[in-house]
Short mmCIF file of C-alpha atoms and ligand atoms in Angstrom, two decimals:
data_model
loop_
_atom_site.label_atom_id
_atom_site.label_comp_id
_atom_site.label_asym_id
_atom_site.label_seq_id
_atom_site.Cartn_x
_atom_site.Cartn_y
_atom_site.Cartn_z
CA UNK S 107 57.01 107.24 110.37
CA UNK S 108 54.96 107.96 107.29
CA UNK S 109 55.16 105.57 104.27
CA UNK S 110 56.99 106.55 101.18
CA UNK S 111 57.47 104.51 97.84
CA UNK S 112 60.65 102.70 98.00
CA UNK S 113 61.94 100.44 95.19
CA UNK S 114 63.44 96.96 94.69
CA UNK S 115 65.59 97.76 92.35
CA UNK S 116 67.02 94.80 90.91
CA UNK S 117 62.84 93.94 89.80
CA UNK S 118 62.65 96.88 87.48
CA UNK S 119 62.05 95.41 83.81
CA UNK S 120 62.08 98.98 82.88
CA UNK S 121 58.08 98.45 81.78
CA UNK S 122 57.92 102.25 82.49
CA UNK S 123 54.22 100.99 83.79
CA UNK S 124 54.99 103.57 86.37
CA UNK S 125 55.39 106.66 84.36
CA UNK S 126 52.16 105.46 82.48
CA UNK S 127 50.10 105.55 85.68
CA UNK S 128 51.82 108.49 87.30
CA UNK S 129 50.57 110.39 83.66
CA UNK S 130 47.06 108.86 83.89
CA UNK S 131 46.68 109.62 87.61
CA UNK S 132 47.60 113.40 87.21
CA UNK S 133 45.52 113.80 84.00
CA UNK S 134 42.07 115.74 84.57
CA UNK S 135 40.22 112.26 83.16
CA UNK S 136 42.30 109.88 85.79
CA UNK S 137 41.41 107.35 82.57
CA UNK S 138 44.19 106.16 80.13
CA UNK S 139 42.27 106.62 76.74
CA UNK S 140 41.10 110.17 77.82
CA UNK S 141 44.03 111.31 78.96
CA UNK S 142 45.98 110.56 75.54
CA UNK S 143 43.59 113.11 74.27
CA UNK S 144 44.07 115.74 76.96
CA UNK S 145 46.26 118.99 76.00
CA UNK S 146 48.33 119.99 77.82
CA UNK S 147 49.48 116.24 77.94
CA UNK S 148 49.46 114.86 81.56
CA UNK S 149 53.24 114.36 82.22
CA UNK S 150 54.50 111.73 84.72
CA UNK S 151 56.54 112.43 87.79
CA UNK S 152 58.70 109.76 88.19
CA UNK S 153 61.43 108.55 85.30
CA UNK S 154 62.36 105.32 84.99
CA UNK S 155 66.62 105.96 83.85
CA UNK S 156 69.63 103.50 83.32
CA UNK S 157 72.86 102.85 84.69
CA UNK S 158 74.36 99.80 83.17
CA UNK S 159 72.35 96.62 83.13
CA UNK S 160 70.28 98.58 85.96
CA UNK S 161 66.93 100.55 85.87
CA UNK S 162 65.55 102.76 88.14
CA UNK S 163 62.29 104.67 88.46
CA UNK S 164 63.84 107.98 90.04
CA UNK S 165 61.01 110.27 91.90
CA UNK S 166 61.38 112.30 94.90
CA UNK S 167 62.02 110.97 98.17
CA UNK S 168 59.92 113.12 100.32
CA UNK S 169 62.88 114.09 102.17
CA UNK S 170 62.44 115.00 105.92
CA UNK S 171 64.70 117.62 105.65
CA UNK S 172 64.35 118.98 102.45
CA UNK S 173 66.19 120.40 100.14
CA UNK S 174 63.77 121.98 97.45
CA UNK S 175 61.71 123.56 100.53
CA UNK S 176 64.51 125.44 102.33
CA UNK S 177 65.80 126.52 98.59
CA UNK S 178 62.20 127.91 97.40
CA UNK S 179 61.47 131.66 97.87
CA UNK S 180 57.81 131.99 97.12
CA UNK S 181 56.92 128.86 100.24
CA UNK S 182 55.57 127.11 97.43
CA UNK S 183 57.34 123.81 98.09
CA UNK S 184 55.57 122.63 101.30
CA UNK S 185 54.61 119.53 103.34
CA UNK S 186 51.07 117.96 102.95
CA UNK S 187 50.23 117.72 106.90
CA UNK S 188 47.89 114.52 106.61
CA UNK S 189 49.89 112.51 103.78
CA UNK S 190 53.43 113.63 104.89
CA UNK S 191 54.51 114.25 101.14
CA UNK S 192 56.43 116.99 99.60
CA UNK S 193 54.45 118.97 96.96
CA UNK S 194 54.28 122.40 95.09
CA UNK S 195 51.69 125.01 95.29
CA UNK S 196 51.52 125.82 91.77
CA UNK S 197 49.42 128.87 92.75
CA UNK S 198 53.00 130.26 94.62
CA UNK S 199 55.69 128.86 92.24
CA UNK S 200 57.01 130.89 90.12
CA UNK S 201 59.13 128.86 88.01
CA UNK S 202 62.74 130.10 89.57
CA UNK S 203 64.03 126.66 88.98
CA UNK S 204 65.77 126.63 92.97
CA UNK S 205 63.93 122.98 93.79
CA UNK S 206 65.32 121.72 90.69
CA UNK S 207 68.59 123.36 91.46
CA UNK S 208 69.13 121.81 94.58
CA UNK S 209 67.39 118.70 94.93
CA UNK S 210 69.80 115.53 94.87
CA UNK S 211 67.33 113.55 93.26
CA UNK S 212 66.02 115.03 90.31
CA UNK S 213 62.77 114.37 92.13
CA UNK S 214 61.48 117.92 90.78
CA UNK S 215 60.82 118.48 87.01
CA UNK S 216 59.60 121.43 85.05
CA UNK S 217 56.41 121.80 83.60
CA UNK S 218 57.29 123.43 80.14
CA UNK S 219 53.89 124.30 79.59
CA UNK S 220 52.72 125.94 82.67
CA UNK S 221 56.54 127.00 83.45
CA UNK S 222 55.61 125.69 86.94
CA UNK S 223 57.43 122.85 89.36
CA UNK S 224 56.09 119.58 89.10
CA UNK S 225 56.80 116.69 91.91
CA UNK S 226 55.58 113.53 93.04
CA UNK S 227 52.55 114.43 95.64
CA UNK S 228 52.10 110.69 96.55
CA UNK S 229 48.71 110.30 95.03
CA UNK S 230 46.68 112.24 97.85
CA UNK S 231 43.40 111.17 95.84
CA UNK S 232 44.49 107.45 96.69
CA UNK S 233 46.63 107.48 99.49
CA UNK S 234 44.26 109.62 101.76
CA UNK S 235 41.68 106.75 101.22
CA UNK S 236 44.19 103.96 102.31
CA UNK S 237 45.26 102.94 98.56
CA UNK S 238 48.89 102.81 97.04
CA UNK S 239 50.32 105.87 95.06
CA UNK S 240 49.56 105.02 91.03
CA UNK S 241 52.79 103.76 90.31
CA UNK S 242 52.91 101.34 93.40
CA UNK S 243 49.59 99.67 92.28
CA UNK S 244 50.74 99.53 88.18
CA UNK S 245 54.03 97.90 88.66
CA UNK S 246 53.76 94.30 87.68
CA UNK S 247 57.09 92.86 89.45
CA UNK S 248 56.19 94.94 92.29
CA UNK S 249 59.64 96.73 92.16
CA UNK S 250 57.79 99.35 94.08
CA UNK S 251 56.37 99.30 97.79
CA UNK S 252 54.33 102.38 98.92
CA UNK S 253 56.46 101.85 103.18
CA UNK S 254 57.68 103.29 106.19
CA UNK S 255 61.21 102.63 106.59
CA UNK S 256 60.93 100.11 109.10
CA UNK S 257 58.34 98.23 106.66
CA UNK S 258 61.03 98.41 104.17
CA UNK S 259 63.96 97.21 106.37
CA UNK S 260 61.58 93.91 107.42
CA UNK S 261 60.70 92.98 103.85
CA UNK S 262 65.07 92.82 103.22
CA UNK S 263 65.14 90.81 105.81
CA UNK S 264 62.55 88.50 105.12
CA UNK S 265 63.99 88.93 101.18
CA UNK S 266 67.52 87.69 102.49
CA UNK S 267 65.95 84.96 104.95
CA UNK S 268 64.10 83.94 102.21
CA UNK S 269 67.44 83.82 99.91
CA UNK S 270 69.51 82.26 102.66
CA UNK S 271 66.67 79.05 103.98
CA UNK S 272 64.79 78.93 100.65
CA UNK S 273 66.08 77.92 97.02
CA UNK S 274 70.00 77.80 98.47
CA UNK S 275 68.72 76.36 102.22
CA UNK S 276 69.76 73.27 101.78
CA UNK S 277 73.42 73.74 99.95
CA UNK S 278 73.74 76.06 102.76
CA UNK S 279 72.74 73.91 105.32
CA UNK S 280 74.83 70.98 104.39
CA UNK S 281 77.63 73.60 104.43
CA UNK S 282 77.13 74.66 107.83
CA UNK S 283 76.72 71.24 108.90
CA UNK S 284 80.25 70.22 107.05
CA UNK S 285 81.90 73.10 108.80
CA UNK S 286 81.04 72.09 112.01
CA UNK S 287 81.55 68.81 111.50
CA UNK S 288 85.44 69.66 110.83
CA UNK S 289 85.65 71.86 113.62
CA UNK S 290 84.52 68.99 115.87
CA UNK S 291 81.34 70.50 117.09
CA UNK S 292 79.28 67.67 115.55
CA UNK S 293 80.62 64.29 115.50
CA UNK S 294 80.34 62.87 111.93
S1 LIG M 311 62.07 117.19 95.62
FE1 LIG M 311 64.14 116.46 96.09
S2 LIG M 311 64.81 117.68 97.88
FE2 LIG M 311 62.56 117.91 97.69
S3 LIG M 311 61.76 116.34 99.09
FE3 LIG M 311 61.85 115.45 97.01
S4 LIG M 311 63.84 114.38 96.92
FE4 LIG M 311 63.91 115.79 98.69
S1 LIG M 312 60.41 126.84 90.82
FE1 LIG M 312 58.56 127.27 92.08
S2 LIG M 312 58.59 125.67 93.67
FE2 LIG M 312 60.63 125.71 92.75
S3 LIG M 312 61.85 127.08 94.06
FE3 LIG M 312 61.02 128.35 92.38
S4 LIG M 312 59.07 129.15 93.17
FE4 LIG M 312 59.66 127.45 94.53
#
């Protein structure tokens, strides 16, 4: 399967280093200081939101069966055939609001300046050349992993490996080894 940007959430610091690079990468200068200066204001397309003592920089998913395409009249929500993502054709939308409607994510946002849909597009100016999307390569806990699923399910399970053998291996260990001891699997 294609890669998407998944997230670790419980390494959010809420930075919002994310939104800044998402905002740089779709300004016309790709360059922070520039871009400050640039009207209309590049906007970001992922927003990093709360829930308790929990962050989370919410984007769209890039859903394989999705929601905002099947909703839009105009076929301006559409698949990018070489990068896999879900973008808008800002040429076809006509600012009908559907996507927004009916996506479960809030991954679509609109652009009150050009009254058009804006989405995540997964970088194409990066990702096509083998880079991370801009929010991937600016977080500094890397909360954020530009994966397929599969990539994603191995780096949990080497995260709870990790937990299980590393800092609490040996409390764990001497646990196990207690338990079986009682159970008269091991003689003491
Ligand atoms: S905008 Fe929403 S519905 Fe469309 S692909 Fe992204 S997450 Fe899925
Ligand atoms: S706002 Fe634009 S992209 Fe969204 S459903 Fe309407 S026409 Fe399609």
């Amino acid at each position: 399967m294609e890669k998407i940007i998944f997230t670790f959430i419980e390494r959010c610091v809420a930075c919002k280093g994310c939104e800044i690079a998402c905002a740089v990468e779709h300004s016309q200068a790709k360059n922070l200081f520039a871009a400050i200066h640039e009207t209309p204001p590049p906007r970001s397309r992922v927003k990093v939101g709360s829930a308790g003592a929990y962050t989370y920089p919410a984007r769209c998913q890039h859903c394989r069966e999705a929601a905002c395409i099947a909703a839009c009249p105009m076929g301006a929500m559409t698949r990018n055939p070489t990068t896999d993502a879900v973008f808008v054709d800002g040429d076809k939308c006509i600012g009908c609001w559907m996507c927004v409607t009916v996506c479960p994510f809030g991954g679509v946002s609109a652009d009150p300046v050009g009254h058009k849909a804006q989405k995540c597009d997964l970088c194409p100016d990066r990702t096509t050349q083998g880079g991370d999307p801009a929010c991937v390569a600016a977080c500094p806990t890397r909360a954020l992993w530009f994966a397929t699923p599969e990539q994603m399910a191995a780096l949990r399970r080497d995260e709870t490996t990790r937990a299980v053998v590393g800092d609490v291996g040996p409390q764990v260990a001497a646990s196990i080894s207690l338990w079986r001891t009682l159970k008269g699997e091991v003689s003491a």
